[in-house]
Each structure stands twice: as C-alpha cells, then as structure tokens.
Coordinates of C-alpha atoms in Angstrom, one line a residue:
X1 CA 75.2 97.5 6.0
X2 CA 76.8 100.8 7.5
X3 CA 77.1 101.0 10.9
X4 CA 76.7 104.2 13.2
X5 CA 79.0 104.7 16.5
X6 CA 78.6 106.3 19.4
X7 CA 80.9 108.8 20.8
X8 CA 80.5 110.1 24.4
X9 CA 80.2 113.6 24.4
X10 CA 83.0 115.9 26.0
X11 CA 82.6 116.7 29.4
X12 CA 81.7 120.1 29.1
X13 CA 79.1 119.3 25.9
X14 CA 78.0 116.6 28.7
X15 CA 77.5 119.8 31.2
X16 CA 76.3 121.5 28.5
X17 CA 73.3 119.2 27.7
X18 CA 72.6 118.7 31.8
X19 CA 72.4 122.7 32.3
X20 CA 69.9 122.8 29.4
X21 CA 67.8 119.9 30.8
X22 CA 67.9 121.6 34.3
X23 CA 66.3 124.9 33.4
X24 CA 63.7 123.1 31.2
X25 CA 62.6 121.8 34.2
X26 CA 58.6 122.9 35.3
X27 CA 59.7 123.8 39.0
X28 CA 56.4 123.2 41.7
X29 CA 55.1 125.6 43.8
X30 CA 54.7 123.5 46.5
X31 CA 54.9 119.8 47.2
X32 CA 53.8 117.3 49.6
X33 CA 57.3 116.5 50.6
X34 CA 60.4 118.7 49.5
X35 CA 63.7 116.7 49.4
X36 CA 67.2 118.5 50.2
X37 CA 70.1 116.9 48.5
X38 CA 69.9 113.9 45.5
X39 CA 72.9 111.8 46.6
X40 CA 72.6 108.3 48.4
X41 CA 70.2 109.0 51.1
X42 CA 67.9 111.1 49.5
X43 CA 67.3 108.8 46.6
X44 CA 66.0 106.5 48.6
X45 CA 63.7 108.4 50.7
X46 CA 62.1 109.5 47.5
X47 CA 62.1 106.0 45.9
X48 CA 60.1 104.5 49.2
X49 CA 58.1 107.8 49.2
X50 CA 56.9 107.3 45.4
X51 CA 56.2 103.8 46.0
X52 CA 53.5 104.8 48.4
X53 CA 52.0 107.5 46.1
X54 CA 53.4 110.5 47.3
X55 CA 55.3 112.5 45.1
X56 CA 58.3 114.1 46.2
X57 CA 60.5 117.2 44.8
X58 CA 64.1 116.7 45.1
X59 CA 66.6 119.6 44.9
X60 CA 70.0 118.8 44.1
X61 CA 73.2 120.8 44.0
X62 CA 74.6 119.0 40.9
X63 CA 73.3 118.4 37.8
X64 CA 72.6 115.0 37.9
X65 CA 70.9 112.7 40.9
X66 CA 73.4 110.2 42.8
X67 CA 76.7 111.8 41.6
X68 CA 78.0 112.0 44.9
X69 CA 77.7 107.7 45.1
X70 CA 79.9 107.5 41.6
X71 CA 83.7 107.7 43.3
X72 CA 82.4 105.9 46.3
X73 CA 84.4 102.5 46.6
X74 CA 87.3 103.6 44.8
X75 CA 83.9 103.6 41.6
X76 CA 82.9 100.3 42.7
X77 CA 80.5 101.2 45.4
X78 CA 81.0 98.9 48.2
X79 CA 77.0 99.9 49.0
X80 CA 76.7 98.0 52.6
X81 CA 78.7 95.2 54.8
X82 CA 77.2 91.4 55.7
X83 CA 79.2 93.0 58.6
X84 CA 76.7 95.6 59.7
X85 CA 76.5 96.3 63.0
X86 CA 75.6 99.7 65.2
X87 CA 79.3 99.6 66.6
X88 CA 81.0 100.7 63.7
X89 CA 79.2 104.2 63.9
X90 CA 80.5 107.1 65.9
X91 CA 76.6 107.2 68.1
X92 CA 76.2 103.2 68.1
X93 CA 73.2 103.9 70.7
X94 CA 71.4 106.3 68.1
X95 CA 72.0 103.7 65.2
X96 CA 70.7 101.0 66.4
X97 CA 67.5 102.7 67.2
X98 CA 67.5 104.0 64.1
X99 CA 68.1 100.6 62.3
X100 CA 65.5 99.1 63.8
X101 CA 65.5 94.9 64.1
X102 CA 67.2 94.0 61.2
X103 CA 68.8 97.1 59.0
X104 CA 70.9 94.9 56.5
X105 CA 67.6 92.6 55.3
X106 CA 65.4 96.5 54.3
X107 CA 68.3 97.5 52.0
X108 CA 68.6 93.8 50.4
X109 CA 64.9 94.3 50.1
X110 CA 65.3 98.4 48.5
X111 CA 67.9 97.3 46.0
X112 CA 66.3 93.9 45.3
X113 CA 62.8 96.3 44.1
X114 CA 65.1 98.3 42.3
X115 CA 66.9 95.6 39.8
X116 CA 70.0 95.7 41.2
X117 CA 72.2 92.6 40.9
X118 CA 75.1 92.3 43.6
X119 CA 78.0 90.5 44.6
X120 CA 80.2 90.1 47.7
X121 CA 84.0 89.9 48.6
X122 CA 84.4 88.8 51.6
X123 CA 81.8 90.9 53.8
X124 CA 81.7 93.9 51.3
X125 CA 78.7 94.0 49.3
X126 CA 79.0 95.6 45.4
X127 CA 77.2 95.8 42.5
X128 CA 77.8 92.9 40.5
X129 CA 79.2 95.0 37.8
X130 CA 81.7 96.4 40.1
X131 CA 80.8 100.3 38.6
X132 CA 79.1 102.7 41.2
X133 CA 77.5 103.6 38.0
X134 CA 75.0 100.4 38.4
X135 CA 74.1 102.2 41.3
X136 CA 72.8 105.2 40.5
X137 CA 71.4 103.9 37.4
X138 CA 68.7 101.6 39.0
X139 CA 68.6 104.5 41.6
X140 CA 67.8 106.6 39.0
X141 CA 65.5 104.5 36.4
X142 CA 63.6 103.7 39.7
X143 CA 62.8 107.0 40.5
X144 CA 61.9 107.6 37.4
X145 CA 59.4 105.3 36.9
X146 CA 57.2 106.6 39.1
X147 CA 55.4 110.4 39.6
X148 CA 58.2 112.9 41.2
X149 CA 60.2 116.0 40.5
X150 CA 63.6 117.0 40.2
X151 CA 65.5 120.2 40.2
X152 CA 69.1 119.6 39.8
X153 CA 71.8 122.5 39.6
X154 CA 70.2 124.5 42.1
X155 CA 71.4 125.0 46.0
X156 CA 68.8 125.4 49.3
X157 CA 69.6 128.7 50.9
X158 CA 67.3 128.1 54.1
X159 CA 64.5 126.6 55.0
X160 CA 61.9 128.8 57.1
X161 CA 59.1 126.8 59.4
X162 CA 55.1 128.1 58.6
X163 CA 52.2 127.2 59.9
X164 CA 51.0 124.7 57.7
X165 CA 55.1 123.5 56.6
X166 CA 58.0 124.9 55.5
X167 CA 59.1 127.5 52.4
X168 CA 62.3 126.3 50.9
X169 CA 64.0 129.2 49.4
X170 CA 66.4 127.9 46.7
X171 CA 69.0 129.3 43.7
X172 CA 70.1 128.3 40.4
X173 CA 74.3 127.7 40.3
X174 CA 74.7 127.6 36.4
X175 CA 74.4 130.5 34.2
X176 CA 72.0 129.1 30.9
X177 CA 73.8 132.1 28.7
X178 CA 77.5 130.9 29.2
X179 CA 77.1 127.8 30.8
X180 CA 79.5 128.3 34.0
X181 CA 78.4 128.5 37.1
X182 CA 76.7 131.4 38.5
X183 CA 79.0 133.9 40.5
X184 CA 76.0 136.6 40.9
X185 CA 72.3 137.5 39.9
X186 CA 71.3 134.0 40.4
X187 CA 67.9 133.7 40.0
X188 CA 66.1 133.0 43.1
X189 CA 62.9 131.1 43.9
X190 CA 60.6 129.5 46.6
X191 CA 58.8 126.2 47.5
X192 CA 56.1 125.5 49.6
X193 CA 56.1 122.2 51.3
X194 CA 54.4 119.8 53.9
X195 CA 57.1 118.3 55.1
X196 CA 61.0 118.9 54.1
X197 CA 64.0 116.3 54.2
X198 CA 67.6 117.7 54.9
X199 CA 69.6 115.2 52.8
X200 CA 72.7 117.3 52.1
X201 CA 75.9 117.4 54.3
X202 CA 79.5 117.0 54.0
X203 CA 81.2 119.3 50.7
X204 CA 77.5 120.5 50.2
X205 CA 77.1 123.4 53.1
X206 CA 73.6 122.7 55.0
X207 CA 70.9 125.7 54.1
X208 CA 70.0 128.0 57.0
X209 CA 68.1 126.3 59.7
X210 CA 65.3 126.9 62.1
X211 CA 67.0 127.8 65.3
X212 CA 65.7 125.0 66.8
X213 CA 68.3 122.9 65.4
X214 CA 72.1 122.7 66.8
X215 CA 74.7 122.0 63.8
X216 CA 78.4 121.4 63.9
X217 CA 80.9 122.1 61.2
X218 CA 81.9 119.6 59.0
X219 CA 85.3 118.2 59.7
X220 CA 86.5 115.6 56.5
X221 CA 87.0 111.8 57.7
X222 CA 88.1 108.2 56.0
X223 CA 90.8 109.9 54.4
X224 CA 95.1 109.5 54.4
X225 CA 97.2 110.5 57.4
X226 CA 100.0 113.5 57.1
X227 CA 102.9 112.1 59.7
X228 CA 106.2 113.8 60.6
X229 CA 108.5 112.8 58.4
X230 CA 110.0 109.2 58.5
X231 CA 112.7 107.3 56.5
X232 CA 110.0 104.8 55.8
X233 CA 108.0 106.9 53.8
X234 CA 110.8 106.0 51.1
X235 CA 108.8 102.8 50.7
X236 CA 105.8 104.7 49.2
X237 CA 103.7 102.6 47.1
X238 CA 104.1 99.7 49.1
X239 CA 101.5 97.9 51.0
X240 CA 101.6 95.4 53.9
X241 CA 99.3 93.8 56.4
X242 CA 99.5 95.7 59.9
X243 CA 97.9 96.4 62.8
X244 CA 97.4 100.2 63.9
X245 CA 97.3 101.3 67.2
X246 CA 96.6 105.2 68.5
X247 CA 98.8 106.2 71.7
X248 CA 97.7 109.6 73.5
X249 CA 99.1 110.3 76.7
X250 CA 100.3 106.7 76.8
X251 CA 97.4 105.5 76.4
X252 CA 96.2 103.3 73.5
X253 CA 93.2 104.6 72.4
X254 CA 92.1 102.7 69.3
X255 CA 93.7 99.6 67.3
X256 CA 92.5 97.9 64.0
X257 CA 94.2 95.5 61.9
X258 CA 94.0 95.7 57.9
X259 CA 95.8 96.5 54.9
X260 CA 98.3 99.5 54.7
X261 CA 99.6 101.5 52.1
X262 CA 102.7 103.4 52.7
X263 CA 103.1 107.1 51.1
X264 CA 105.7 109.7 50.7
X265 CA 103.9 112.2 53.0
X266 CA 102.8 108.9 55.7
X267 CA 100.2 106.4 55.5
X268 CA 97.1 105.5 53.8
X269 CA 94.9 102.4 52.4
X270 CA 91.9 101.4 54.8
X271 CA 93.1 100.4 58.8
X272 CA 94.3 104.3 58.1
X273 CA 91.0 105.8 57.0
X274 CA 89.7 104.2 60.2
X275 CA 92.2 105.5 62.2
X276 CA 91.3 109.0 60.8
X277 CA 88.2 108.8 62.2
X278 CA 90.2 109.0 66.1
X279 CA 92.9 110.7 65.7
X280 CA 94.1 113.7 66.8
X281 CA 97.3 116.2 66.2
X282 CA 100.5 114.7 67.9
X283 CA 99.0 111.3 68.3
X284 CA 101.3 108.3 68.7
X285 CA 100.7 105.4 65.6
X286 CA 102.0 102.2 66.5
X287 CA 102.5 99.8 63.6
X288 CA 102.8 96.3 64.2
X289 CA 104.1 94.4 60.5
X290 CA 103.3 90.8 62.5
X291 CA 99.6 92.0 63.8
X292 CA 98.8 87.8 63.9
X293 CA 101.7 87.5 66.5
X294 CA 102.0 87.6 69.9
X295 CA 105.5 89.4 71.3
X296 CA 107.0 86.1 72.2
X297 CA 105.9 84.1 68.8
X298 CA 107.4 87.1 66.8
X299 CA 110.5 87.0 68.9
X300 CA 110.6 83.2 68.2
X301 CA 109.8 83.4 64.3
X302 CA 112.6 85.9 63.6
X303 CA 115.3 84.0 66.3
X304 CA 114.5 81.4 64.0
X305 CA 114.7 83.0 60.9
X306 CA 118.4 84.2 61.8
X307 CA 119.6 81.3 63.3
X308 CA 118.4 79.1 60.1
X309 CA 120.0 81.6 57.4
X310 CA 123.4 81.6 59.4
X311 CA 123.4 77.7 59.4
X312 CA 122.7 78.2 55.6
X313 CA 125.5 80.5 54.7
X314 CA 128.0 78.8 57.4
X315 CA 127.3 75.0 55.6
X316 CA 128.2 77.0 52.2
X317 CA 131.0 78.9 53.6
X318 CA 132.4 78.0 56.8
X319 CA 133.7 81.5 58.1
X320 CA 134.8 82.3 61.0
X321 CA 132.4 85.6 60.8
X322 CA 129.7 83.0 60.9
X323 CA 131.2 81.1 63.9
X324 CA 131.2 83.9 65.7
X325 CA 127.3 84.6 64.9
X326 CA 128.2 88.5 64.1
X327 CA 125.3 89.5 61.2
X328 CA 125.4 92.2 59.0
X329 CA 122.4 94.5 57.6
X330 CA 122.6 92.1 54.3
X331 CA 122.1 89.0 56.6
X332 CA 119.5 90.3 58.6
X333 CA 117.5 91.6 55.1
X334 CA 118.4 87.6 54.0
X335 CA 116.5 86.5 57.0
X336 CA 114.0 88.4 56.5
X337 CA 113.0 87.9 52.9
X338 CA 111.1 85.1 53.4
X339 CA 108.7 87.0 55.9
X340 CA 108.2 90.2 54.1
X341 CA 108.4 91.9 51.2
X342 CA 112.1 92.6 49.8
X343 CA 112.1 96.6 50.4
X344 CA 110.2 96.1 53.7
X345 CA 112.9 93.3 54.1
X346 CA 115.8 96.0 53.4
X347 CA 114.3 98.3 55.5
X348 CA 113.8 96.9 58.8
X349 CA 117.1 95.1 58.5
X350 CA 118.7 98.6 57.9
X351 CA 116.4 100.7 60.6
X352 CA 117.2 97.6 63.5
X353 CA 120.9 97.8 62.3
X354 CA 121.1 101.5 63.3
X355 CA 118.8 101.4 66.6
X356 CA 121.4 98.2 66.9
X357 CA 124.9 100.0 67.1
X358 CA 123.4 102.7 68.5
X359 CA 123.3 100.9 71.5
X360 CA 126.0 98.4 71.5
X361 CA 128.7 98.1 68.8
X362 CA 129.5 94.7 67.4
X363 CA 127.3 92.3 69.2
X364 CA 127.4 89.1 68.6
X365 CA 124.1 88.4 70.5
X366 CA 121.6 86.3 68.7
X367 CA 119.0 87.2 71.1
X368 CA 119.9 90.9 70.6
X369 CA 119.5 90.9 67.0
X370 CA 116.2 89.2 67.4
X371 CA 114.6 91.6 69.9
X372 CA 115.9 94.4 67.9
X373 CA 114.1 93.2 64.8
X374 CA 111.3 92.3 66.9
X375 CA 110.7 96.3 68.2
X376 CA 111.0 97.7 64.9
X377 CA 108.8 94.9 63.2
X378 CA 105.8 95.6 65.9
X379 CA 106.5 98.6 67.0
X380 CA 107.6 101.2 65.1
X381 CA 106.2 104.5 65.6
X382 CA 104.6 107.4 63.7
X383 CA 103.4 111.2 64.3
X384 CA 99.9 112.1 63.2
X385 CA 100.2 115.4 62.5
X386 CA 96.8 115.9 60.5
X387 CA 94.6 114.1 57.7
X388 CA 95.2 115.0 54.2
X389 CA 93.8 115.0 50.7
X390 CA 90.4 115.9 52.4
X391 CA 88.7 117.4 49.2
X392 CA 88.2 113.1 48.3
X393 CA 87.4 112.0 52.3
X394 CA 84.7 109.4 51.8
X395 CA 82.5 111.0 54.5
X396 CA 82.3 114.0 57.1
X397 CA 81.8 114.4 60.9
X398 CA 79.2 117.1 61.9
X399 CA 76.2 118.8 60.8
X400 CA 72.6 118.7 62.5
X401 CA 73.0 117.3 66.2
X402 CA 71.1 113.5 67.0
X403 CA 70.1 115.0 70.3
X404 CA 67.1 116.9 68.4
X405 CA 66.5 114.4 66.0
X406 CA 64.0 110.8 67.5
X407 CA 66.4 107.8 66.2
X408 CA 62.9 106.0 65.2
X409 CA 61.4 108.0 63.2
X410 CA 64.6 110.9 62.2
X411 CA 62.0 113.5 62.7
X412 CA 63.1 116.8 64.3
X413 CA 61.6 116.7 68.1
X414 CA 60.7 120.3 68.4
X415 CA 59.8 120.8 64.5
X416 CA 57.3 118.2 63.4
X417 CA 57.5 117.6 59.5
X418 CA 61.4 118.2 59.9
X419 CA 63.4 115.2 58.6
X420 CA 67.2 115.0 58.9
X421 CA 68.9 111.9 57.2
X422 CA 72.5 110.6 55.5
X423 CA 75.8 112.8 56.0
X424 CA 73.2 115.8 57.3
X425 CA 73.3 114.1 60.6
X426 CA 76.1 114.2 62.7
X427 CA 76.8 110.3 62.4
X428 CA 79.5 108.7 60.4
X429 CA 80.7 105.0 60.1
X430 CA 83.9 103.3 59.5
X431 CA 85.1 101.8 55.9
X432 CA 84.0 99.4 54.3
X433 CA 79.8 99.8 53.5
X434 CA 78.7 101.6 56.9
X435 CA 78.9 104.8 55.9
X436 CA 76.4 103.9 52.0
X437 CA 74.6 101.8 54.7
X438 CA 73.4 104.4 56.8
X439 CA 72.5 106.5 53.8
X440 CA 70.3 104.1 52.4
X441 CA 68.9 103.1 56.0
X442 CA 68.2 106.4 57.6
X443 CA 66.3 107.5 54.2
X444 CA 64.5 104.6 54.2
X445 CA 63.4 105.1 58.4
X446 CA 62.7 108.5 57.2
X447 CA 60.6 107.8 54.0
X448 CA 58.4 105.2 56.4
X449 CA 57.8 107.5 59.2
X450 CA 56.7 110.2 56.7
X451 CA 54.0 107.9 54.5
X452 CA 52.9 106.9 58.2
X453 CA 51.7 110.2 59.4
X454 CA 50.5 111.4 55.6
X455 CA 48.1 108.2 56.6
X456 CA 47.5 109.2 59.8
X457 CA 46.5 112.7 58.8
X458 CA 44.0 110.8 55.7
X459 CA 42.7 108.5 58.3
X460 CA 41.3 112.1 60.5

C-alpha cells in the first residue's frame, strides 16, 4: 500500500492561500457586535459572545485569528499564573475591579469549555503541549463552531459614534492581484454595528476615535535592557540567579529577584523584562549574584570560602606566600568556583582584584579580600540607558485611558456600546501569565457586560 505525505506549504504559498480565503470572505453590513482586533482578547470576547447567541464580526489586521498569541512564551504560551494577583499590573486598583472575585477560576472555566488541556511549572500555567499553537487552535475551532464572522487582512481606520451605534470604516492590506500588501487604492468599506469592541493595541495602531476618548502612545515593555558599556557584558550568554534593584536619585525604586541572562549589549532574561517595565534613562541597576544573602552571611560565606582554599593549597604546598595570606586573582577565582559558575568565577575574582589594588597594593588582609568580593558579588552596578529589541516586547504601555473606561463592565462612560479590552487599554502586567491573563479576563468582563444589556434591551 502507497502512502501519501504531507508537505507544509512555503510560507508565502501559505500567505498565498490565506489572502485568497480572506477576500472570499461575504463581509456584513452591519452586525450586532463588531470586534476590533483577533488576537488574545478579542477571541474570547467573541467566544463568550457566541455562546450566548450573538454573533459577532471580528476584524483582524493579519490573516489569520490569534497570531499575535503564537511567539508568546518564548511559543509556549505561558497563558495565565496560579500567581494572579491585581498587584502585578501597572493600575492594581482598576484590575481588581475589573477581575471581579475570583479572575483565575473564569479563565480555568473559558479554556476548560474550549478543550484545552494544560499543565503548570511552578506557578506558570501552559498548554500541555507546550506549543502556543494549542492555543489558538481551540481558540480558533471554538469559534468556529458556533455562528460568527471574520474578516482577516483588513485594518479599522476609525470608528464614528451614530445614533443607533457605531460605523466602522475599515481597508483591505493585501493586494489579491500580486499578493503583497497593499501600498495604495486599497479598497475601502463600512460596517454598521450595535455595539463595537476595541481589541487592538500595541504594533497594531488604534483606528481613529470618538473624541471622547483620551489615548496615549504606545511605548514597548517586557523587553532586554541597553546598558553603558561594561566588561561583564563579555560573559554574554551566561545566566545566573540575581536580584535587581533600580536606583534613581539614590533612591531604590524597584527590586525583583529571578533569573538573568547576561548579553553583549547588557542584560536580559525575565527579573530584566520586569525591570523594563520602571526604568528610566540613566537609571542605576544594582545586581546582587547572592540575592538569598543578607550582607553579613555573604561576607561570611566568601571569608570562608578563602580562608578554606588557602588551608587547602598551604597543607599541599606549604609556602610562605600562603603563610603570609597574600591571594592572587587565580586564588580568589579557586575560591569562588564552588559558589558560581567558572566565567562568573573568573570574573569577579578579576573585577575585585582591580577595585582591590586600586586601593591598596599588596594586602594581605583576609577581611579585605572578603569585603571586596562581597561589593562586587552584590553590588555591582549597571547604566540603563534604554530598552532594546522592542519590535519582539511581549506587551505595550499606552493606548485608551482607564479613567473613561467603568473597570466592571469596560464600557466607555461617556459612549455607551463602546468597549475597550486587552493591550487597547492602557494596562500592562509583569512576566510570567499576567499580561495573556488580562487578555482573556477583560474580554471575558467585556463579552458578559455586553450579552447583559442585549438582555436588558429584549426584556423592554
């Protein structure tokens, strides 16, 4: 018996086929609810909207639903935290308004009704399959089980408030004749709607606005930090546990412990992404190597640490350098080796050496070569100068203001059938699930409050 394989298309006969599929698509006049932007959030506002019968249009930028959750989670889509808690957002009061009594049990309940199978590591919640791509399949295969739209390669342009709702004015991006995107004559249409949910933020621009709303710009967060330049950015590649802490004005203004990841251009990995979220230009960063120890038990670990490899290499030897208790960079990496890595080993043997002889040739000070690892080991100090690779931060800072926007229901106060949700609203979270969290959440709220007043309005 022969057997067939399967090849996966090339990437552009992939966005070939999707461009095809996106202009066969029958596009509504109107709508009961019209849904800006297909990623996270505004998959599950429609989900929870079709479950309760009304069918919603979604409009999305690229040319398939949920692409923006695929690189989320380094692809493994770390979707929410057993962790979660209104503190790690940048408006705690507004969050936990908007979560309501218990936030984390409604998106075990959404992703439980959607098939999805998950795991955790530690407090990090993922897909069991570890593939983002899980995901937005069950996202996906939920929606389209029941009755919706969805118009994918197209952009919002604004959004106008009528009498009776909104007209979304909208354009295609891809050009069906040569299959690249659009650069002019893009065809332009219209859509009537009820009610309208902004679900689009961050690299997608937000459509004009009513007037009624205040925006920000977007500013990228949760990604690496540019420092002046630093002989330990030599190390890059290497990680280590430390503790970061943010000086301005002498002044600590933020600390976090975690895993780093030094680079040649300064620092990334998560405690960094964090720290991205606070820091400014010319910011002090303190790293601390020993974040679980206090000043005098590092003092006393690395005292200890000397003093037993000079009583090592004096029983093998018996110099008379050793006598004497004078120590070299080698002896001090020796010492170290046990306690760190080998290159982090070298290097903070080599960095205290200089700061060392810089201040007093020759010592033979026990206690001074201590202290002197000591500072470097939990203290040594970086310049922020900016954030960098910002085309793949993990989320943005900005958009529509949470002062016109009611945390319980994320309606618009002064525009009623005006829904803002996800990265459109100018709330962000820290690493590690918040930030996927308040994407599913806030559509959720939003989805609830809308099938409440479509009742409301049958009930009249």
């Amino acid at each position: 018996m022969k057997h067939t394989t399967w090849k996966k298309p090339s990437r552009r006969a992939r966005t070939a086929q999707l461009i095809q599929q996106a202009y066969k698509v029958t596009a509504p006049r109107s709508a009961d609810v019209v849904i800006v932007g297909g990623g996270a959030a505004g998959l599950a506002c429609a989900i929870i909207l079709a479950e309760h019968g009304i069918s919603p249009c979604i409009i999305e930028q690229n040319l398939e639903l949920g692409t923006s959750i695929l690189p989320t989670g380094n692809g493994a889509c770390n979707f929410s935290t057993t962790s979660l808690n209104p503190l790690g957002y940048n408006n705690p009061h507004f969050v936990e308004q908007s979560f309501g009594s218990d936030a984390l049990q409604d998106i075990y309940a959404f992703f439980k009704r959607c098939g999805l199978l998950w795991c955790s590591k530690e407090d990090r919640l993922y897909p069991h399959s570890l593939q983002a791509s899980s995901v937005t399949s069950v996202l996906r295969s939920t929606l389209e089980s029941y009755k919706h739209t969805h118009i994918c390669g197209c952009t919002v342009t604004r959004i106008d408030q009528r009498d009776t709702g909104f007209k979304i004015s909208y354009e295609n991006l891809w050009d069906l004749q040569t299959m690249q995107r659009a650069t002019h004559d893009r065809i332009r249409k219209t859509i009537l709607a009820q009610s309208v949910v902004i679900a689009c933020g961050g690299k997608n621009n937000l459509p004009n606005l009513p007037s009624l709303l205040s925006t920000t710009d977007f500013t990228p967060l949760l990604c690496p930090l540019l420092c002046a330049d630093d002989p330990l950015f030599v190390l890059t590649g290497l990680r280590a546990q430390a503790k970061l802490s943010l000086e301005r004005a002498d002044k600590v203004i933020w600390q976090e412990a975690g895993e780093l990841l030094i680079r040649d251009y300064g620092i990334s990995g998560i405690v960094s992404f964090n720290a991205s979220r606070f820091a400014r230009p010319q910011d002090r960063i303190i790293v601390n190597f020993l974040p679980e120890y206090t000043t005098s038990q590092a003092y006393e670990l690395i005292y200890n640490a000397l003093l037993s490899y000079k009583e090592r290499v004096h029983n093998v030897h018996m110099s008379v350098a050793v006598v004497q208790k004078t120590y070299t960079e080698r002896d001090l990496a020796c010492a170290l080796s046990g306690i760190f890595a080998p290159e982090l080993a070298q290097f903070f043997a080599k960095t205290s050496f200089i700061n060392l002889n810089q201040k007093t040739q020759n010592s033979t000070d026990l206690n001074t070569y201590a202290e002197a690892l000591r500072l470097t080991i939990q203290s040594y100090k970086l310049r922020f100068i900016s954030t960098t690779q910002t085309m793949s931060a993990q989320v943005h800072r900005g958009g529509i203001s949470s002062t016109d926007i009611n945390p319980h229901t994320l309606e618009a106060h002064h525009i009623p059938g005006l829904y803002v949700i996800g990265e459109a609203l100018d709330i962000d979270g820290m690493c590690g699930g918040y930030n996927l969290s308040w994407a599913w959440k806030s559509g959720i709220t939003a989805a609830q409050s809308i099938c409440a007043s479509y009742k409301t309005l049958k009930d009249k």
